[in-house]
XYZ file of N, CA and C in Angstrom:
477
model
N 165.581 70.933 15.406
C 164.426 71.176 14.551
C 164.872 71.117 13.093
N 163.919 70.592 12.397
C 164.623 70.128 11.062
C 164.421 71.785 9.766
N 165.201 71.490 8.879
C 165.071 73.132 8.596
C 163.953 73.483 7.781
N 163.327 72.502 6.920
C 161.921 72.732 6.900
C 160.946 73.116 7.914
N 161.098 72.614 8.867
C 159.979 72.679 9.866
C 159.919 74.438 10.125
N 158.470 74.432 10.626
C 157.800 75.974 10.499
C 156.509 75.886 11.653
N 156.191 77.220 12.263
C 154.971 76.955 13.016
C 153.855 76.949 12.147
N 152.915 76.213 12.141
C 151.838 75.701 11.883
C 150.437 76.488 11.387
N 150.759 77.719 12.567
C 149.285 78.195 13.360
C 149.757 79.938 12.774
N 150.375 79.695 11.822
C 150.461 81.352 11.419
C 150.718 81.493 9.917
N 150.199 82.330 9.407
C 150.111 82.627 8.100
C 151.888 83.104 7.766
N 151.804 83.712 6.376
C 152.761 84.164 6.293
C 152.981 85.647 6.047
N 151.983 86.228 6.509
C 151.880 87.368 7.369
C 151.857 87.799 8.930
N 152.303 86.277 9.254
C 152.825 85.876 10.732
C 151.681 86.006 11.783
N 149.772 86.086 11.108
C 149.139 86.150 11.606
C 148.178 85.038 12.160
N 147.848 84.660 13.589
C 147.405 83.391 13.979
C 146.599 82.695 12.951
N 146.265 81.332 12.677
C 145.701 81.148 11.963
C 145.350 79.283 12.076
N 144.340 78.878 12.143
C 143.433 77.773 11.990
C 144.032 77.174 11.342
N 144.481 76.085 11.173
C 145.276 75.010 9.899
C 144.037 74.691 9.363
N 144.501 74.506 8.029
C 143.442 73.451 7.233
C 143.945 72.449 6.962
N 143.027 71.860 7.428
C 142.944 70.193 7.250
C 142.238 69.423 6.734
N 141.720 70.380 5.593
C 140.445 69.253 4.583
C 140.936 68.568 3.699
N 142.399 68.878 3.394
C 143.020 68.065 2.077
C 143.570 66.532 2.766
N 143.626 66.814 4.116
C 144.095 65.499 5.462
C 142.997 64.099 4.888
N 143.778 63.159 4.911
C 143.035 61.897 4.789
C 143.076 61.465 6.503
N 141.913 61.040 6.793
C 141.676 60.631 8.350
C 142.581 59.447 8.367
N 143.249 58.996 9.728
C 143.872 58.423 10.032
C 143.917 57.782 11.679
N 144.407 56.666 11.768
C 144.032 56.172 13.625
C 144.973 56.925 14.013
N 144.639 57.633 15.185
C 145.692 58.652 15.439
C 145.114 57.983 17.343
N 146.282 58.087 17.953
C 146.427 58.027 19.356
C 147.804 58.809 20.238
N 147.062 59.253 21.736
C 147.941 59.784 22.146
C 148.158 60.091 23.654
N 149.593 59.961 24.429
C 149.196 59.833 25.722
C 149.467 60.834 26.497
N 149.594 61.174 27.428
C 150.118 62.740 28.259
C 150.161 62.130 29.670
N 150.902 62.892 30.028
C 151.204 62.646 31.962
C 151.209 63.692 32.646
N 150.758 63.712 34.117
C 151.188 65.197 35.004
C 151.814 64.449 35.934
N 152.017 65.631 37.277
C 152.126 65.056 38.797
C 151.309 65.771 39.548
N 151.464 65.276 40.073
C 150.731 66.779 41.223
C 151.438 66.199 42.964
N 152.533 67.113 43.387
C 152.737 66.827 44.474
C 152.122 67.258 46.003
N 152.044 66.111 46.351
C 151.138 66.403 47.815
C 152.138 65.819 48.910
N 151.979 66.527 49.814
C 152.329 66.581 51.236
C 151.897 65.148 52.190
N 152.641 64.669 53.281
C 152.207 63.631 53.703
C 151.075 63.321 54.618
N 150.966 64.930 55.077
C 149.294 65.226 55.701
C 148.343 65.187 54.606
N 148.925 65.760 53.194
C 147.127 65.784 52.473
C 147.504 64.270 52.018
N 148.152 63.517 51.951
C 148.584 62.246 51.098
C 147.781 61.018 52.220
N 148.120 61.678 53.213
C 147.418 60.805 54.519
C 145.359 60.976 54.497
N 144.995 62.312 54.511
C 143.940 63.329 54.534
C 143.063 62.498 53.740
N 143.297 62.307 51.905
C 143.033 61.293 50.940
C 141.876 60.788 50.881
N 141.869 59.869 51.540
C 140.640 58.912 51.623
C 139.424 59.671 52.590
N 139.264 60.362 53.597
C 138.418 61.399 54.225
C 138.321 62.601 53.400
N 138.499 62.927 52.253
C 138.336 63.872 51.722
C 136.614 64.418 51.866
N 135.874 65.444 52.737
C 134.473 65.591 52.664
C 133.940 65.919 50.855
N 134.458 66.526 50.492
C 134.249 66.650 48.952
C 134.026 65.433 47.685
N 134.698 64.178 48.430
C 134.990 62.951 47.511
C 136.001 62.472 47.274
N 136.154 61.454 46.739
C 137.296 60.809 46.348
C 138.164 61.783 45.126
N 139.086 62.757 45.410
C 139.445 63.444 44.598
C 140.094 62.708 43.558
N 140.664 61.430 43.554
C 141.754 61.331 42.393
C 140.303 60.566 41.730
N 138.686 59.950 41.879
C 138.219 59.506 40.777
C 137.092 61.118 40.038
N 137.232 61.480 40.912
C 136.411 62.977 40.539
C 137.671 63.796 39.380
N 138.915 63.634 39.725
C 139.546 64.087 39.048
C 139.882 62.870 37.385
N 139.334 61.962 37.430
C 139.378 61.279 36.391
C 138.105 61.664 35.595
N 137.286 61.890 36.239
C 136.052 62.121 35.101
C 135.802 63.596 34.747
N 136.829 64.856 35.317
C 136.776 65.885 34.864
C 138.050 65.695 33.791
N 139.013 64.976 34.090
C 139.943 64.747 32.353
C 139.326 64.751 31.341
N 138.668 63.163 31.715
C 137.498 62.816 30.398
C 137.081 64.157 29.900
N 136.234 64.424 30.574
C 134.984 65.820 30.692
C 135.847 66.979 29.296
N 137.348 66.999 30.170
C 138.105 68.069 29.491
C 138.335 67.719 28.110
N 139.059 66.747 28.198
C 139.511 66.121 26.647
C 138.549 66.463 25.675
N 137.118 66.316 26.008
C 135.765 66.831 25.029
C 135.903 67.661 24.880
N 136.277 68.585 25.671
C 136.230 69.660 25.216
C 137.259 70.995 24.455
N 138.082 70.358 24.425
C 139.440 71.051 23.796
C 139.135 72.174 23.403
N 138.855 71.903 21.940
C 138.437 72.588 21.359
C 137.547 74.295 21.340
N 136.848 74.031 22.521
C 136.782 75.040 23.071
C 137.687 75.923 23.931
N 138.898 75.042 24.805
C 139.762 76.092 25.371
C 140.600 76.297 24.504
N 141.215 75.406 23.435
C 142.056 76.176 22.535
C 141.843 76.808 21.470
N 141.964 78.113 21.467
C 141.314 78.308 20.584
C 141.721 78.128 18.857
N 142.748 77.559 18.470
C 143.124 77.059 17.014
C 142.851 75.662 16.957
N 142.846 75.097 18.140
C 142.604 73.447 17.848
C 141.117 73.176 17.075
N 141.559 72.294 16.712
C 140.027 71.285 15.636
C 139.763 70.567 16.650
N 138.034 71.053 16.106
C 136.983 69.772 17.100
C 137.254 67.858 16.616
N 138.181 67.379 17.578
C 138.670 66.190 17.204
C 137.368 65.078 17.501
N 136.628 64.276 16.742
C 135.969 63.130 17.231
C 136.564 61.819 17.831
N 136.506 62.125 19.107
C 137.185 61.257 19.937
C 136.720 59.725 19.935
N 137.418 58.921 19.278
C 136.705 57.575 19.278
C 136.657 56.992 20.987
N 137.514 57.301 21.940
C 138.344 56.836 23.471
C 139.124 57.840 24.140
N 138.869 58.299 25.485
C 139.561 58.677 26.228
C 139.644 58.339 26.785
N 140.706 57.910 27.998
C 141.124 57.242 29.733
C 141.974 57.979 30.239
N 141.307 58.396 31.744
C 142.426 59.035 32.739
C 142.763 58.022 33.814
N 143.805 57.453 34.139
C 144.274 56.899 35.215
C 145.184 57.715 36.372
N 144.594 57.322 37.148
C 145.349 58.374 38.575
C 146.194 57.104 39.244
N 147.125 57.618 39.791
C 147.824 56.577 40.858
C 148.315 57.130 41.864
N 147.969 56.888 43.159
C 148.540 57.557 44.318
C 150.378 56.716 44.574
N 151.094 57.916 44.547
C 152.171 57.840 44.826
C 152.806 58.099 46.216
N 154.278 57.691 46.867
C 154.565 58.015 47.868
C 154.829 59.540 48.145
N 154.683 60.396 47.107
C 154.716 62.264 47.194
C 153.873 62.751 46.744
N 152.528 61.970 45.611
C 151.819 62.533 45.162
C 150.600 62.001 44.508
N 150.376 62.157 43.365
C 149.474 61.902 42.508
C 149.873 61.749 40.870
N 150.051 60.655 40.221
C 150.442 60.410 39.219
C 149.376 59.967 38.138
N 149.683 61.287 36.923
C 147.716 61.259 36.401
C 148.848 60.601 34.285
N 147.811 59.929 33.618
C 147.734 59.419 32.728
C 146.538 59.564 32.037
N 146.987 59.912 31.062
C 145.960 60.505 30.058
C 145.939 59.641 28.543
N 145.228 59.250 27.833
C 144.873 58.521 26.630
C 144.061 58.852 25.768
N 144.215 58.606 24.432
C 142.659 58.886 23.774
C 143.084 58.609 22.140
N 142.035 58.263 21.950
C 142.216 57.760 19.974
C 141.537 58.200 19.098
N 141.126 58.470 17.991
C 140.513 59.030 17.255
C 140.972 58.081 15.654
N 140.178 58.524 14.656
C 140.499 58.416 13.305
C 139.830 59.352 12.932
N 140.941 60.355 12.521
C 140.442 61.556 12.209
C 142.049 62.511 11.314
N 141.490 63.649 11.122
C 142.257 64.016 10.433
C 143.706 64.998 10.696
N 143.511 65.090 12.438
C 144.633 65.592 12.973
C 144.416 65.105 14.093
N 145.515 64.853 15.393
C 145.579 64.486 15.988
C 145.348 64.369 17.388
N 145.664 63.796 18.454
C 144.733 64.007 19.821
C 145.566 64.230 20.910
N 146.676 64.975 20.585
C 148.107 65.481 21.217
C 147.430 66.541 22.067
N 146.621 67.537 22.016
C 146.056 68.487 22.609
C 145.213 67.859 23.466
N 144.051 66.743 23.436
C 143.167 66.249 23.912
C 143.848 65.685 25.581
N 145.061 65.168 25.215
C 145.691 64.147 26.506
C 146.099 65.545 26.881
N 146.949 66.140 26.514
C 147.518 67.343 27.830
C 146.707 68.276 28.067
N 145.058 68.671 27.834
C 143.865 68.535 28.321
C 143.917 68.228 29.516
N 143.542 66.990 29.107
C 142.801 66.054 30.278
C 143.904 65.763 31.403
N 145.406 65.650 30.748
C 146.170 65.669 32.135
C 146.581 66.788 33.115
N 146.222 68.135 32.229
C 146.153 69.159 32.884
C 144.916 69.243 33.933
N 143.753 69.115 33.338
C 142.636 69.230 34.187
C 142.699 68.241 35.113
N 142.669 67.157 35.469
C 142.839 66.362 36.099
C 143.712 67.145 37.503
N 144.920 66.990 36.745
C 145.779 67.902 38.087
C 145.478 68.837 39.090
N 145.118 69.353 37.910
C 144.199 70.884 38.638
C 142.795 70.282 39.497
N 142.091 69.131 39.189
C 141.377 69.328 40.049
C 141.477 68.090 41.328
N 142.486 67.651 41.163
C 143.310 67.021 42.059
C 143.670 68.776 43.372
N 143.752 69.429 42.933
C 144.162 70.806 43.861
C 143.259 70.813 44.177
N 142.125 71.391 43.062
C 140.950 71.805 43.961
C 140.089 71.122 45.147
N 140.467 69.666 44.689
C 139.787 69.183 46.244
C 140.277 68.821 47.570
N 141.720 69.055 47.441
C 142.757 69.513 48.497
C 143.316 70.368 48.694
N 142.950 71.886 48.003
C 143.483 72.659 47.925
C 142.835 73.476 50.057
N 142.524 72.622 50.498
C 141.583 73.168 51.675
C 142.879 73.128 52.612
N 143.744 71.877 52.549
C 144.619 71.496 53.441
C 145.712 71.785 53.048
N 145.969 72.040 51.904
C 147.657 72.755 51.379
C 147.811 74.000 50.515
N 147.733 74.838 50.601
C 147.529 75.574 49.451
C 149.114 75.673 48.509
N 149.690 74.956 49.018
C 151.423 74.838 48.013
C 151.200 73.697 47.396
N 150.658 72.959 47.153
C 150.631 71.958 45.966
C 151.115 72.279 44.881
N 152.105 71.114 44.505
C 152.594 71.621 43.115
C 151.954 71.012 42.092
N 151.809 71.499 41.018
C 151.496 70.752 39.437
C 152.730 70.527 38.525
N 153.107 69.348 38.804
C 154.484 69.251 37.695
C 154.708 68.798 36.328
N 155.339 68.556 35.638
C 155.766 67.913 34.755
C 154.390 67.348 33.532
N 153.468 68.001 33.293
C 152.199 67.783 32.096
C 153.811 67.711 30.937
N 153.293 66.465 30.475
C 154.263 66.189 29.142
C 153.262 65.289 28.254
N 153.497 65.596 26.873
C 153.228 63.900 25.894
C 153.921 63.208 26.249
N 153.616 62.089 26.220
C 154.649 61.163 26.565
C 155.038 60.305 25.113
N 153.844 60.211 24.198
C 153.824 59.519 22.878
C 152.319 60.213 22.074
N 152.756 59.675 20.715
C 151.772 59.745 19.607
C 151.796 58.878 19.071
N 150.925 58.646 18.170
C 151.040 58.175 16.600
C 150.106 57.873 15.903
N 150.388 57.404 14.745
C 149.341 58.008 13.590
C 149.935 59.511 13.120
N 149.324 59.976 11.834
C 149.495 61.374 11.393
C 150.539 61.576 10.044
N 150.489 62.772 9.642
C 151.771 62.500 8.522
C 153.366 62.440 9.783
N 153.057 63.362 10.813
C 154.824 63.524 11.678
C 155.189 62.055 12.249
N 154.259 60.931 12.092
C 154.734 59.834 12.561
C 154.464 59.792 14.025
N 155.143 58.770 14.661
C 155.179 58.248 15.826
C 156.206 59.182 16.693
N 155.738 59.358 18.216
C 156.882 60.377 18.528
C 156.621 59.648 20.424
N 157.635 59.540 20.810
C 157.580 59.077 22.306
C 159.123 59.542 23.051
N 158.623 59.988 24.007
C 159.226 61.037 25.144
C 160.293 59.964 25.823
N 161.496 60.590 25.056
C 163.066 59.775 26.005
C 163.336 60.291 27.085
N 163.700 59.384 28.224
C 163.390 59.392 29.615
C 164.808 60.207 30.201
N 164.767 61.126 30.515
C 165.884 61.529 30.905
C 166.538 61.395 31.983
């Protein structure tokens, strides 16, 4: 961490606090996020008979859904005007592999919006199999990249 760098979201009375961002010139800002969600080879099999629906496209349009709404679960984040969001799901040989996107030109960025939507997604990847496994895991919600903003471009080295 560089020795300037400081948290954001607190005064200097170390009390939470809303950034301002009116002096921010808007900017194309984009950003991506990933989860997992591991499933079993009975619910991985189960899948396609799901009575509830096709969970991994039900779970794409509650991402979307989420990403709108940020702002409301976090509570310091700015209401971002989302120019694009996309959730892509991919069934894997252990699981469920969710991708998250979204762009804006605006005056802070949409880093919160994707791990949103790749969180929710996951989660409701459980909920509609949560009938047949109740150990499902939720793994690895990461950014994977940004950019746009004054911090620049930032993308997740693969370890």
């Amino acid at each position: 961490m560089a020795k300037s760098a400081k948290l954001s979201h607190y005064d200097r009375r170390g009390q939470a606090q809303m950034v301002d961002v009116s002096a921010k010139r808007a900017t194309r800002r984009q950003a991506e996020a990933s989860a997992f969600v591991v499933l079993s080879p009975r619910v991985l099999k189960a899948l396609p008979r799901n009575p509830k629906g096709d969970p991994l496209e039900i779970a794409r349009f509650a991402g979307i859904a989420a990403a709108k709404r940020t702002a409301e679960l976090i509570p310091m984040c700015h209401n971002v005007p989302l120019s694009h969001v996309d959730v892509h799901t991919k069934l894997c040989q252990n699981g469920v592999a969710i991708t998250a996107s979204a762009s804006t030109t605006a005056v802070t960025g949409v880093e919160m919006e994707v791990l949103v939507a790749a969180s929710v997604a996951a989660l409701t990847v459980y909920d509609m199999c949560k009938a047949l496994d109740k150990g499902i895991e939720i793994r690895e919600v990461v950014l994977e990249r940004k950019s746009g903003g004054k911090s620049g471009d930032y993308r997740r080295q693969k370890k």
